mmCIF file of C-alpha atoms and ligand atoms in Angstrom:
data_model
loop_
_atom_site.group_PDB
_atom_site.id
_atom_site.type_symbol
_atom_site.label_atom_id
_atom_site.label_comp_id
_atom_site.label_asym_id
_atom_site.label_seq_id
_atom_site.Cartn_x
_atom_site.Cartn_y
_atom_site.Cartn_z
ATOM 1 C CA MET O 1 116.950 90.948 77.558
ATOM 2 C CA ASN O 2 119.008 91.122 73.974
ATOM 3 C CA ARG O 3 116.093 93.588 73.221
ATOM 4 C CA ALA O 4 116.830 95.969 76.227
ATOM 5 C CA VAL O 5 120.492 95.657 75.383
ATOM 6 C CA GLN O 6 120.036 96.406 71.516
ATOM 7 C CA GLU O 7 118.416 99.943 72.435
ATOM 8 C CA THR O 8 121.214 100.741 74.483
ATOM 9 C CA ASP O 9 122.694 101.797 70.961
ATOM 10 C CA TYR O 10 119.972 104.402 70.856
ATOM 11 C CA ASP O 11 121.066 106.041 73.976
ATOM 12 C CA ALA O 12 124.537 105.685 72.303
ATOM 13 C CA PHE O 13 123.792 107.591 69.135
ATOM 14 C CA SER O 14 121.498 109.858 70.806
ATOM 15 C CA CYS O 15 124.216 110.905 72.819
ATOM 16 C CA LYS O 16 126.347 111.805 69.857
ATOM 17 C CA VAL O 17 123.872 113.809 68.409
ATOM 18 C CA SER O 18 123.219 115.560 71.634
ATOM 19 C CA ALA O 19 126.618 116.020 71.923
ATOM 20 C CA ILE O 20 126.610 117.648 67.940
ATOM 21 C CA ALA O 21 123.544 119.995 68.847
ATOM 22 C CA LYS O 22 125.620 121.444 70.966
ATOM 23 C CA HIS O 23 128.649 121.903 69.416
ATOM 24 C CA TYR O 24 130.927 119.313 71.644
ATOM 25 C CA LEU O 25 131.687 117.538 69.386
ATOM 26 C CA PRO O 26 133.276 117.268 66.521
ATOM 27 C CA ARG O 27 136.628 118.390 68.534
ATOM 28 C CA GLN O 28 137.680 121.431 66.666
ATOM 29 C CA VAL O 29 141.367 121.124 65.073
ATOM 30 C CA ALA O 30 142.793 123.761 63.303
ATOM 31 C CA GLY O 31 143.223 122.394 59.295
ATOM 32 C CA GLU O 32 140.744 119.639 59.952
ATOM 33 C CA GLU O 33 137.210 121.361 59.225
ATOM 34 C CA LYS O 34 136.616 119.314 56.174
ATOM 35 C CA GLU O 35 136.314 115.839 58.058
ATOM 36 C CA GLU O 36 134.606 118.201 61.041
ATOM 37 C CA GLY O 37 131.400 119.365 58.451
ATOM 38 C CA GLU O 38 131.617 115.571 57.055
ATOM 39 C CA PHE O 39 131.427 113.715 60.960
ATOM 40 C CA VAL O 40 128.301 116.222 61.461
ATOM 41 C CA GLN O 41 126.901 115.464 57.837
ATOM 42 C CA LEU O 42 127.377 111.641 58.596
ATOM 43 C CA HIS O 43 125.457 111.898 61.846
ATOM 44 C CA MET O 44 122.538 113.933 60.246
ATOM 45 C CA ALA O 45 122.363 111.648 57.314
ATOM 46 C CA TYR O 46 122.050 108.462 59.734
ATOM 47 C CA ALA O 47 119.610 110.222 62.216
ATOM 48 C CA GLN O 48 117.514 110.652 58.884
ATOM 49 C CA GLY O 49 117.800 107.647 57.985
ATOM 50 C CA LEU O 50 116.847 106.174 61.502
ATOM 51 C CA LYS O 51 113.896 108.647 60.836
ATOM 52 C CA SER O 52 112.669 106.696 57.920
ATOM 53 C CA VAL O 53 113.540 103.060 58.604
ATOM 54 C CA SER O 54 112.112 103.146 62.223
ATOM 55 C CA ARG O 55 110.114 105.888 63.718
ATOM 56 C CA ARG O 56 109.891 103.538 66.966
ATOM 57 C CA ALA O 57 113.598 103.928 67.121
ATOM 58 C CA TYR O 58 113.847 107.381 65.892
ATOM 59 C CA SER O 59 111.685 108.918 68.232
ATOM 60 C CA LYS O 60 113.506 107.648 70.854
ATOM 61 C CA VAL O 61 116.443 109.005 70.034
ATOM 62 C CA ASP O 62 115.127 112.589 69.634
ATOM 63 C CA ARG O 63 113.387 112.260 73.224
ATOM 64 C CA ALA O 64 117.037 111.138 74.230
ATOM 65 C CA VAL O 65 118.483 114.104 72.656
ATOM 66 C CA LYS O 66 115.912 116.838 73.805
ATOM 67 C CA SER O 67 116.937 115.717 77.779
ATOM 68 C CA ALA O 68 120.138 115.605 77.596
ATOM 69 C CA GLN O 69 122.184 117.284 80.463
ATOM 70 C CA PRO O 70 125.680 118.734 80.030
ATOM 71 C CA VAL O 71 127.146 116.409 82.333
ATOM 72 C CA MET O 72 126.338 113.605 79.452
ATOM 73 C CA ASN O 73 127.679 115.991 76.616
ATOM 74 C CA TYR O 74 131.142 116.398 78.534
ATOM 75 C CA GLY O 75 131.167 112.739 78.952
ATOM 76 C CA THR O 76 130.032 111.458 74.845
ATOM 77 C CA TYR O 77 132.474 113.966 74.376
ATOM 78 C CA LEU O 78 135.420 112.396 75.987
ATOM 79 C CA ARG O 79 134.595 109.037 75.691
ATOM 80 C CA SER O 80 134.729 109.852 71.754
ATOM 81 C CA ILE O 81 137.796 111.649 71.261
ATOM 82 C CA ALA O 82 139.815 109.714 73.661
ATOM 83 C CA ILE O 83 138.342 106.440 71.833
ATOM 84 C CA ASP O 84 139.734 107.855 68.438
ATOM 85 C CA GLU O 85 142.987 109.812 69.967
ATOM 86 C CA ALA O 86 143.798 105.963 70.860
ATOM 87 C CA ILE O 87 142.840 104.638 67.655
ATOM 88 C CA ALA O 88 144.891 106.808 65.943
ATOM 89 C CA CYS O 89 147.556 105.837 67.743
ATOM 90 C CA PHE O 90 147.323 102.366 66.479
ATOM 91 C CA LEU O 91 147.112 103.150 63.332
ATOM 92 C CA LYS O 92 150.117 105.374 63.305
ATOM 93 C CA GLU O 93 152.348 102.570 65.042
ATOM 94 C CA HIS O 94 151.223 100.453 62.152
ATOM 95 C CA ALA O 95 151.658 103.231 59.596
ATOM 96 C CA ASN O 96 153.990 101.407 57.761
ATOM 97 C CA PHE O 97 152.430 98.428 56.660
ATOM 98 C CA GLY O 98 150.928 99.314 53.774
ATOM 99 C CA ALA O 99 148.666 98.106 51.033
ATOM 100 C CA ASP O 100 150.323 94.325 51.048
ATOM 101 C CA ALA O 101 150.308 93.877 54.398
ATOM 102 C CA PRO O 102 147.066 95.982 56.082
ATOM 103 C CA VAL O 103 145.641 96.489 59.565
ATOM 104 C CA GLN O 104 142.287 95.603 60.568
ATOM 105 C CA VAL O 105 139.531 96.625 62.838
ATOM 106 C CA VAL O 106 137.059 94.788 64.538
ATOM 107 C CA ASN O 107 134.608 96.731 66.071
ATOM 108 C CA LEU O 108 132.525 94.505 68.825
ATOM 109 C CA GLY O 109 128.366 95.703 69.494
ATOM 110 C CA CYS O 110 129.188 98.516 66.914
ATOM 111 C CA GLY O 111 125.242 99.789 66.687
ATOM 112 C CA SER O 112 125.412 102.802 65.201
ATOM 113 C CA ASP O 113 129.029 103.850 65.533
ATOM 114 C CA LEU O 114 130.227 105.790 62.268
ATOM 115 C CA ARG O 115 133.619 105.830 62.568
ATOM 116 C CA MET O 116 134.454 103.187 59.843
ATOM 117 C CA VAL O 117 133.384 106.001 57.414
ATOM 118 C CA GLN O 118 135.732 108.340 57.561
ATOM 119 C CA LEU O 119 139.071 106.039 59.145
ATOM 120 C CA LEU O 120 138.111 104.013 55.889
ATOM 121 C CA SER O 121 138.439 106.967 53.216
ATOM 122 C CA GLN O 122 141.319 107.879 55.864
ATOM 123 C CA VAL O 123 143.291 104.989 56.011
ATOM 124 C CA PRO O 124 143.823 102.763 52.406
ATOM 125 C CA HIS O 125 145.294 99.851 54.253
ATOM 126 C CA MET O 126 143.142 99.508 56.938
ATOM 127 C CA LYS O 127 139.888 96.543 56.613
ATOM 128 C CA TRP O 128 136.917 97.078 59.200
ATOM 129 C CA LEU O 129 134.585 94.639 60.618
ATOM 130 C CA ASP O 130 131.633 95.537 62.229
ATOM 131 C CA LEU O 131 129.635 92.982 64.632
ATOM 132 C CA ASP O 132 126.142 93.329 66.700
ATOM 133 C CA PHE O 133 123.151 91.394 66.744
ATOM 134 C CA LYS O 134 121.154 90.554 63.799
ATOM 135 C CA GLU O 135 118.444 92.918 64.277
ATOM 136 C CA SER O 136 120.889 96.150 65.252
ATOM 137 C CA VAL O 137 122.772 95.450 61.466
ATOM 138 C CA ALA O 138 119.621 94.523 59.457
ATOM 139 C CA LEU O 139 118.780 98.530 60.563
ATOM 140 C CA LYS O 140 122.339 99.636 60.674
ATOM 141 C CA SER O 141 122.759 98.341 56.998
ATOM 142 C CA ARG O 142 119.238 99.422 55.549
ATOM 143 C CA ILE O 143 120.003 103.081 56.548
ATOM 144 C CA LEU O 144 123.895 102.382 55.404
ATOM 145 C CA LYS O 145 122.518 101.233 51.573
ATOM 146 C CA ASP O 146 119.614 103.719 51.369
ATOM 147 C CA ASN O 147 121.517 106.993 51.800
ATOM 148 C CA SER O 148 123.972 108.002 48.408
ATOM 149 C CA LEU O 149 126.390 109.612 51.142
ATOM 150 C CA PHE O 150 127.280 106.494 52.886
ATOM 151 C CA GLN O 151 126.907 104.727 49.407
ATOM 152 C CA ARG O 152 129.521 107.168 47.782
ATOM 153 C CA GLU O 153 131.949 107.086 51.033
ATOM 154 C CA LEU O 154 131.563 103.083 51.391
ATOM 155 C CA GLY O 155 130.581 102.239 48.087
ATOM 156 C CA PRO O 156 127.919 99.908 47.357
ATOM 157 C CA SER O 157 127.394 96.689 48.881
ATOM 158 C CA GLU O 158 128.156 93.281 47.467
ATOM 159 C CA ALA O 159 125.703 90.805 47.666
ATOM 160 C CA THR O 160 126.240 88.113 50.064
ATOM 161 C CA GLU O 161 124.427 85.510 52.250
ATOM 162 C CA THR O 162 127.323 86.168 55.370
ATOM 163 C CA ALA O 163 126.803 89.798 55.816
ATOM 164 C CA GLU O 164 124.546 92.258 55.576
ATOM 165 C CA TYR O 165 126.769 94.909 54.079
ATOM 166 C CA SER O 166 129.721 93.918 52.302
ATOM 167 C CA THR O 167 132.490 95.710 50.227
ATOM 168 C CA SER O 168 136.709 94.581 49.473
ATOM 169 C CA ARG O 169 137.506 96.884 52.814
ATOM 170 C CA TYR O 170 133.973 97.118 54.585
ATOM 171 C CA CYS O 171 131.928 93.936 56.261
ATOM 172 C CA LEU O 172 129.189 94.946 58.570
ATOM 173 C CA ALA O 173 127.981 91.252 60.154
ATOM 174 C CA SER O 174 125.315 89.985 62.689
ATOM 175 C CA CYS O 175 127.216 87.946 65.317
ATOM 176 C CA ASN O 176 125.941 87.193 69.218
ATOM 177 C CA LEU O 177 128.942 87.859 71.145
ATOM 178 C CA ASN O 178 127.709 85.675 73.889
ATOM 179 C CA ASP O 179 128.979 82.541 71.291
ATOM 180 C CA ILE O 180 131.676 82.010 70.893
ATOM 181 C CA ALA O 181 131.362 79.355 68.266
ATOM 182 C CA GLN O 182 129.880 81.740 66.225
ATOM 183 C CA VAL O 183 132.339 84.635 66.909
ATOM 184 C CA ALA O 184 134.948 82.084 66.154
ATOM 185 C CA GLU O 185 133.244 81.318 62.979
ATOM 186 C CA THR O 186 132.721 84.848 62.343
ATOM 187 C CA LEU O 187 136.149 86.205 62.621
ATOM 188 C CA LYS O 188 137.339 83.237 60.706
ATOM 189 C CA ARG O 189 134.912 84.484 57.456
ATOM 190 C CA PHE O 190 135.963 87.894 57.942
ATOM 191 C CA THR O 191 139.149 88.984 58.861
ATOM 192 C CA THR O 192 142.917 87.393 58.953
ATOM 193 C CA GLN O 193 144.759 86.044 61.624
ATOM 194 C CA ASP O 194 148.144 87.106 61.074
ATOM 195 C CA CYS O 195 147.431 91.122 60.503
ATOM 196 C CA PRO O 196 147.604 93.215 63.342
ATOM 197 C CA THR O 197 144.300 93.873 64.407
ATOM 198 C CA LEU O 198 142.697 97.008 66.741
ATOM 199 C CA VAL O 199 139.863 95.159 68.594
ATOM 200 C CA LEU O 200 137.195 98.415 69.935
ATOM 201 C CA SER O 201 134.309 97.584 72.595
ATOM 202 C CA GLU O 202 132.840 100.312 73.631
ATOM 203 C CA CYS O 203 130.113 100.441 76.290
ATOM 204 C CA VAL O 204 129.514 96.497 75.252
ATOM 205 C CA LEU O 205 131.467 94.191 78.013
ATOM 206 C CA CYS O 206 129.671 95.619 80.537
ATOM 207 C CA TYR O 207 126.117 94.244 78.996
ATOM 208 C CA MET O 208 127.676 90.509 78.972
ATOM 209 C CA LYS O 209 127.964 87.847 81.657
ATOM 210 C CA SER O 210 131.783 87.916 83.142
ATOM 211 C CA ILE O 211 132.041 83.930 81.815
ATOM 212 C CA GLU O 212 131.047 85.097 78.160
ATOM 213 C CA SER O 213 132.707 88.370 78.014
ATOM 214 C CA ARG O 214 135.725 86.099 79.168
ATOM 215 C CA ALA O 215 135.504 83.411 76.873
ATOM 216 C CA LEU O 216 135.734 86.364 74.084
ATOM 217 C CA ILE O 217 138.641 88.035 75.599
ATOM 218 C CA ASP O 218 140.417 84.659 75.264
ATOM 219 C CA TYR O 219 139.309 83.689 72.071
ATOM 220 C CA ILE O 220 140.213 86.914 70.262
ATOM 221 C CA LYS O 221 143.405 87.384 72.307
ATOM 222 C CA SER O 222 144.468 83.580 70.978
ATOM 223 C CA PHE O 223 143.156 83.918 67.662
ATOM 224 C CA TYR O 224 145.107 87.432 66.645
ATOM 225 C CA LYS O 225 148.444 86.864 66.913
ATOM 226 C CA THR O 226 149.110 91.234 67.460
ATOM 227 C CA GLY O 227 146.450 92.883 68.593
ATOM 228 C CA THR O 228 145.500 95.669 70.709
ATOM 229 C CA TRP O 229 141.810 96.025 72.425
ATOM 230 C CA ILE O 230 140.359 99.537 73.167
ATOM 231 C CA SER O 231 137.653 98.787 75.969
ATOM 232 C CA TYR O 232 135.398 101.830 76.907
ATOM 233 C CA ASP O 233 133.019 101.096 80.033
ATOM 234 C CA PRO O 234 131.443 101.886 82.946
ATOM 235 C CA ILE O 235 133.009 100.706 86.366
ATOM 236 C CA GLY O 236 130.708 100.781 90.027
ATOM 237 C CA GLY O 237 133.636 101.796 92.440
ATOM 238 C CA ASP O 238 135.496 99.677 94.882
ATOM 239 C CA ASP O 239 135.165 102.014 98.054
ATOM 240 C CA SER O 240 132.594 100.794 100.582
ATOM 241 C CA ALA O 241 131.096 104.117 100.344
ATOM 242 C CA ASP O 242 130.800 104.888 96.591
ATOM 243 C CA LYS O 243 127.123 103.993 95.877
ATOM 244 C CA PHE O 244 127.494 105.153 91.880
ATOM 245 C CA GLY O 245 127.420 101.235 90.964
ATOM 246 C CA LYS O 246 124.553 99.942 92.918
ATOM 247 C CA ILE O 247 122.583 102.989 91.742
ATOM 248 C CA MET O 248 123.020 102.453 88.409
ATOM 249 C CA GLN O 249 122.270 98.959 88.641
ATOM 250 C CA THR O 250 118.986 99.120 90.875
ATOM 251 C CA ASN O 251 117.923 102.124 87.821
ATOM 252 C CA LEU O 252 118.689 99.955 85.046
ATOM 253 C CA ARG O 253 117.244 97.129 86.227
ATOM 254 C CA GLU O 254 113.741 99.342 87.926
ATOM 255 C CA SER O 255 113.585 101.181 84.397
ATOM 256 C CA ARG O 256 115.259 99.253 81.283
ATOM 257 C CA HIS O 257 115.346 95.543 82.217
ATOM 258 C CA LEU O 258 118.975 95.969 82.010
ATOM 259 C CA GLU O 259 121.741 94.351 83.634
ATOM 260 C CA MET O 260 125.306 95.032 83.946
ATOM 261 C CA PRO O 261 126.637 92.107 85.343
ATOM 262 C CA THR O 262 130.197 92.813 85.750
ATOM 263 C CA LEU O 263 129.945 96.800 86.829
ATOM 264 C CA MET O 264 130.622 95.874 90.526
ATOM 265 C CA ILE O 265 133.271 92.891 88.963
ATOM 266 C CA PHE O 266 135.717 95.275 87.709
ATOM 267 C CA ASN O 267 134.606 98.074 89.753
ATOM 268 C CA SER O 268 138.191 99.648 89.813
ATOM 269 C CA PRO O 269 140.604 100.840 86.406
ATOM 270 C CA GLU O 270 143.134 98.144 88.184
ATOM 271 C CA LYS O 271 140.430 95.356 87.842
ATOM 272 C CA TYR O 272 138.999 96.038 84.800
ATOM 273 C CA VAL O 273 142.477 96.111 82.686
ATOM 274 C CA GLN O 274 143.243 92.782 84.335
ATOM 275 C CA ARG O 275 140.496 91.232 82.710
ATOM 276 C CA PHE O 276 142.882 91.329 79.565
ATOM 277 C CA ASP O 277 145.963 89.273 81.122
ATOM 278 C CA THR O 278 147.939 91.544 79.697
ATOM 279 C CA PRO O 279 150.599 92.576 82.026
ATOM 280 C CA PRO O 280 152.180 96.642 81.963
ATOM 281 C CA PRO O 281 153.229 98.504 79.837
ATOM 282 C CA SER O 282 151.252 96.349 77.301
ATOM 283 C CA THR O 283 147.998 97.567 79.421
ATOM 284 C CA SER O 284 146.932 101.042 80.188
ATOM 285 C CA VAL O 285 143.862 102.545 81.537
ATOM 286 C CA VAL O 286 142.483 105.876 82.662
ATOM 287 C CA THR O 287 139.557 107.322 84.097
ATOM 288 C CA MET O 288 137.460 109.669 82.048
ATOM 289 C CA TRP O 289 138.068 112.431 84.569
ATOM 290 C CA GLN O 290 142.040 111.551 84.634
ATOM 291 C CA TYR O 291 141.584 112.106 80.456
ATOM 292 C CA TYR O 292 139.839 115.201 81.199
ATOM 293 C CA VAL O 293 142.172 117.012 83.964
ATOM 294 C CA GLN O 294 145.116 115.632 81.952
ATOM 295 C CA SER O 295 144.780 115.292 78.144
ATOM 296 C CA VAL O 296 142.017 118.226 77.058
ATOM 297 C CA SER O 297 143.844 121.096 76.466
ATOM 298 C CA SER O 298 143.270 124.733 78.484
ATOM 299 C CA GLU O 299 142.455 126.139 75.576
ATOM 300 C CA GLU O 300 139.538 123.206 74.583
ATOM 301 C CA LYS O 301 138.528 122.802 78.596
ATOM 302 C CA MET O 302 137.545 127.035 77.792
ATOM 303 C CA ARG O 303 135.668 126.148 74.968
ATOM 304 C CA LEU O 304 133.343 123.567 76.536
ATOM 305 C CA LYS O 305 132.810 125.516 79.382
ATOM 306 C CA ALA O 306 131.685 128.133 77.029
ATOM 307 C CA LEU O 307 129.244 125.453 75.386
ATOM 308 C CA GLN O 308 126.537 125.183 78.284
ATOM 309 C CA PHE O 309 125.609 126.058 82.073
ATOM 310 C CA LEU O 310 127.579 123.666 83.970
ATOM 311 C CA ASP O 311 127.424 124.194 87.988
ATOM 312 C CA GLU O 312 128.076 120.941 89.243
ATOM 313 C CA ILE O 313 131.849 120.187 88.742
ATOM 314 C CA GLU O 314 131.991 118.019 91.694
ATOM 315 C CA GLU O 315 128.883 115.844 90.221
ATOM 316 C CA LEU O 316 130.971 115.782 86.529
ATOM 317 C CA GLU O 317 133.859 114.337 88.409
ATOM 318 C CA ILE O 318 132.102 111.618 89.912
ATOM 319 C CA ILE O 319 130.749 110.295 87.083
ATOM 320 C CA LEU O 320 134.098 110.732 85.011
ATOM 321 C CA SER O 321 135.692 109.092 87.706
ATOM 322 C CA HIS O 322 132.935 105.713 87.006
ATOM 323 C CA TYR O 323 134.272 105.438 83.103
ATOM 324 C CA ILE O 324 137.811 104.156 81.572
ATOM 325 C CA LEU O 325 139.335 103.327 78.476
ATOM 326 C CA ALA O 326 141.738 100.222 78.942
ATOM 327 C CA GLU O 327 143.847 99.526 76.148
ATOM 328 C CA ALA O 328 145.692 96.194 76.248
ATOM 329 C CA SER O 329 148.410 94.638 73.683
ATOM 330 C CA TRP O 330 149.713 91.382 72.937
ATOM 331 C CA LEU O 331 152.061 89.790 70.852
HETATM 332 N N1 SAM J 401 129.383 100.484 70.290
HETATM 333 C C1 SAM J 401 128.435 101.459 70.028
HETATM 334 C C2 SAM J 401 128.891 103.165 69.939
HETATM 335 O O1 SAM J 401 129.699 103.231 71.372
HETATM 336 O O2 SAM J 401 128.082 103.615 69.518
HETATM 337 C C3 SAM J 401 126.770 101.034 70.380
HETATM 338 C C4 SAM J 401 127.461 101.026 72.274
HETATM 339 S S1 SAM J 401 126.009 100.261 72.765
HETATM 340 C C5 SAM J 401 125.497 100.880 74.880
HETATM 341 C C6 SAM J 401 125.783 98.663 72.895
HETATM 342 C C7 SAM J 401 126.400 97.807 71.511
HETATM 343 O O3 SAM J 401 126.922 96.780 71.979
HETATM 344 C C8 SAM J 401 124.474 98.112 70.940
HETATM 345 O O4 SAM J 401 124.579 97.468 69.562
HETATM 346 C C9 SAM J 401 124.220 96.096 71.423
HETATM 347 O O5 SAM J 401 122.812 95.542 70.511
HETATM 348 C C10 SAM J 401 125.544 95.818 71.413
HETATM 349 N N2 SAM J 401 125.670 94.550 72.278
HETATM 350 C C11 SAM J 401 125.455 93.891 73.374
HETATM 351 N N3 SAM J 401 126.432 92.682 73.935
HETATM 352 C C12 SAM J 401 126.112 91.876 72.342
HETATM 353 C C13 SAM J 401 126.241 90.865 71.792
HETATM 354 N N4 SAM J 401 126.316 89.818 73.035
HETATM 355 N N5 SAM J 401 126.061 90.464 70.755
HETATM 356 C C14 SAM J 401 126.005 91.564 69.999
HETATM 357 N N6 SAM J 401 126.310 92.627 69.955
HETATM 358 C C15 SAM J 401 126.234 93.135 71.326
#
């Protein structure tokens, strides 16, 4: 089961590569052409690194990229920009902290996510901790260490027995999030309790059982004095006529031996956000369809429309209504 869960990272990465290849990502923002070029370069460098480190993983990514449908590219684009925006908002709120009182990001189940590379160079008062299973961080660290672009951006890793990659501001370490004692030890070793903390879980809680994800949320909320949790996940749907979650569970079980244990428990945006126990206004949640309708400008919608032919807008609405971005803050 852990192997099947780890391999979901190849899906996440291939979705990103596909969205880049079809020009959904990066989002086009006037004056940010340099950052956009870097974003593409970083992901292509990572894909090349994956090819030399694990042919098997690379061919899975390559196959998935070739079969990506327009609705998936829309989904990846929206997921990516909505999370980037939420992170930017947190960093803006804590912009006054300065070098003597930094902010930190803990990326749970980081997989191949490369957000930290650009953000670390843009935000000097930030530290970043990437966590995933042992095998996943070993793969990621080999790719980062073997490539001069990542070495230049992140700085060389110091020799350490506790992290796979370690600099004064970036750390990539193995941690099984289902093992709360290991989580506690890892967070104590690599992060600071009284530093404003952004916790990111992008398609991660959905693979954990209810008891373990509850323990993880409770521990992290009690450990950091001030925090914001940004979580992106699918939801099963709470309408009895809604078959989305049930079909997704059956497909994953049959094709991948993969479970999403809480898909039908936290099956609506309201139920999902309740798992953080932070009452409004400290909590917000939006489906990706709501985000698309409300937060994507009409120019950007036109740009997306011109990229690939998408005949099924109803299908897009159904799919995007089953993915949410939740945000929960505590003091
Ligand atoms: N967050 C990354 C992204 O969105 O690009 C990767 C998402 S991938 C779908 C899920 C990731 O969560 C995988 O890398 C997997 O290994 C990790 N993961 C899931 N359960 C985990 C656990 N119990 N402990 C550590 N990592 C876990």
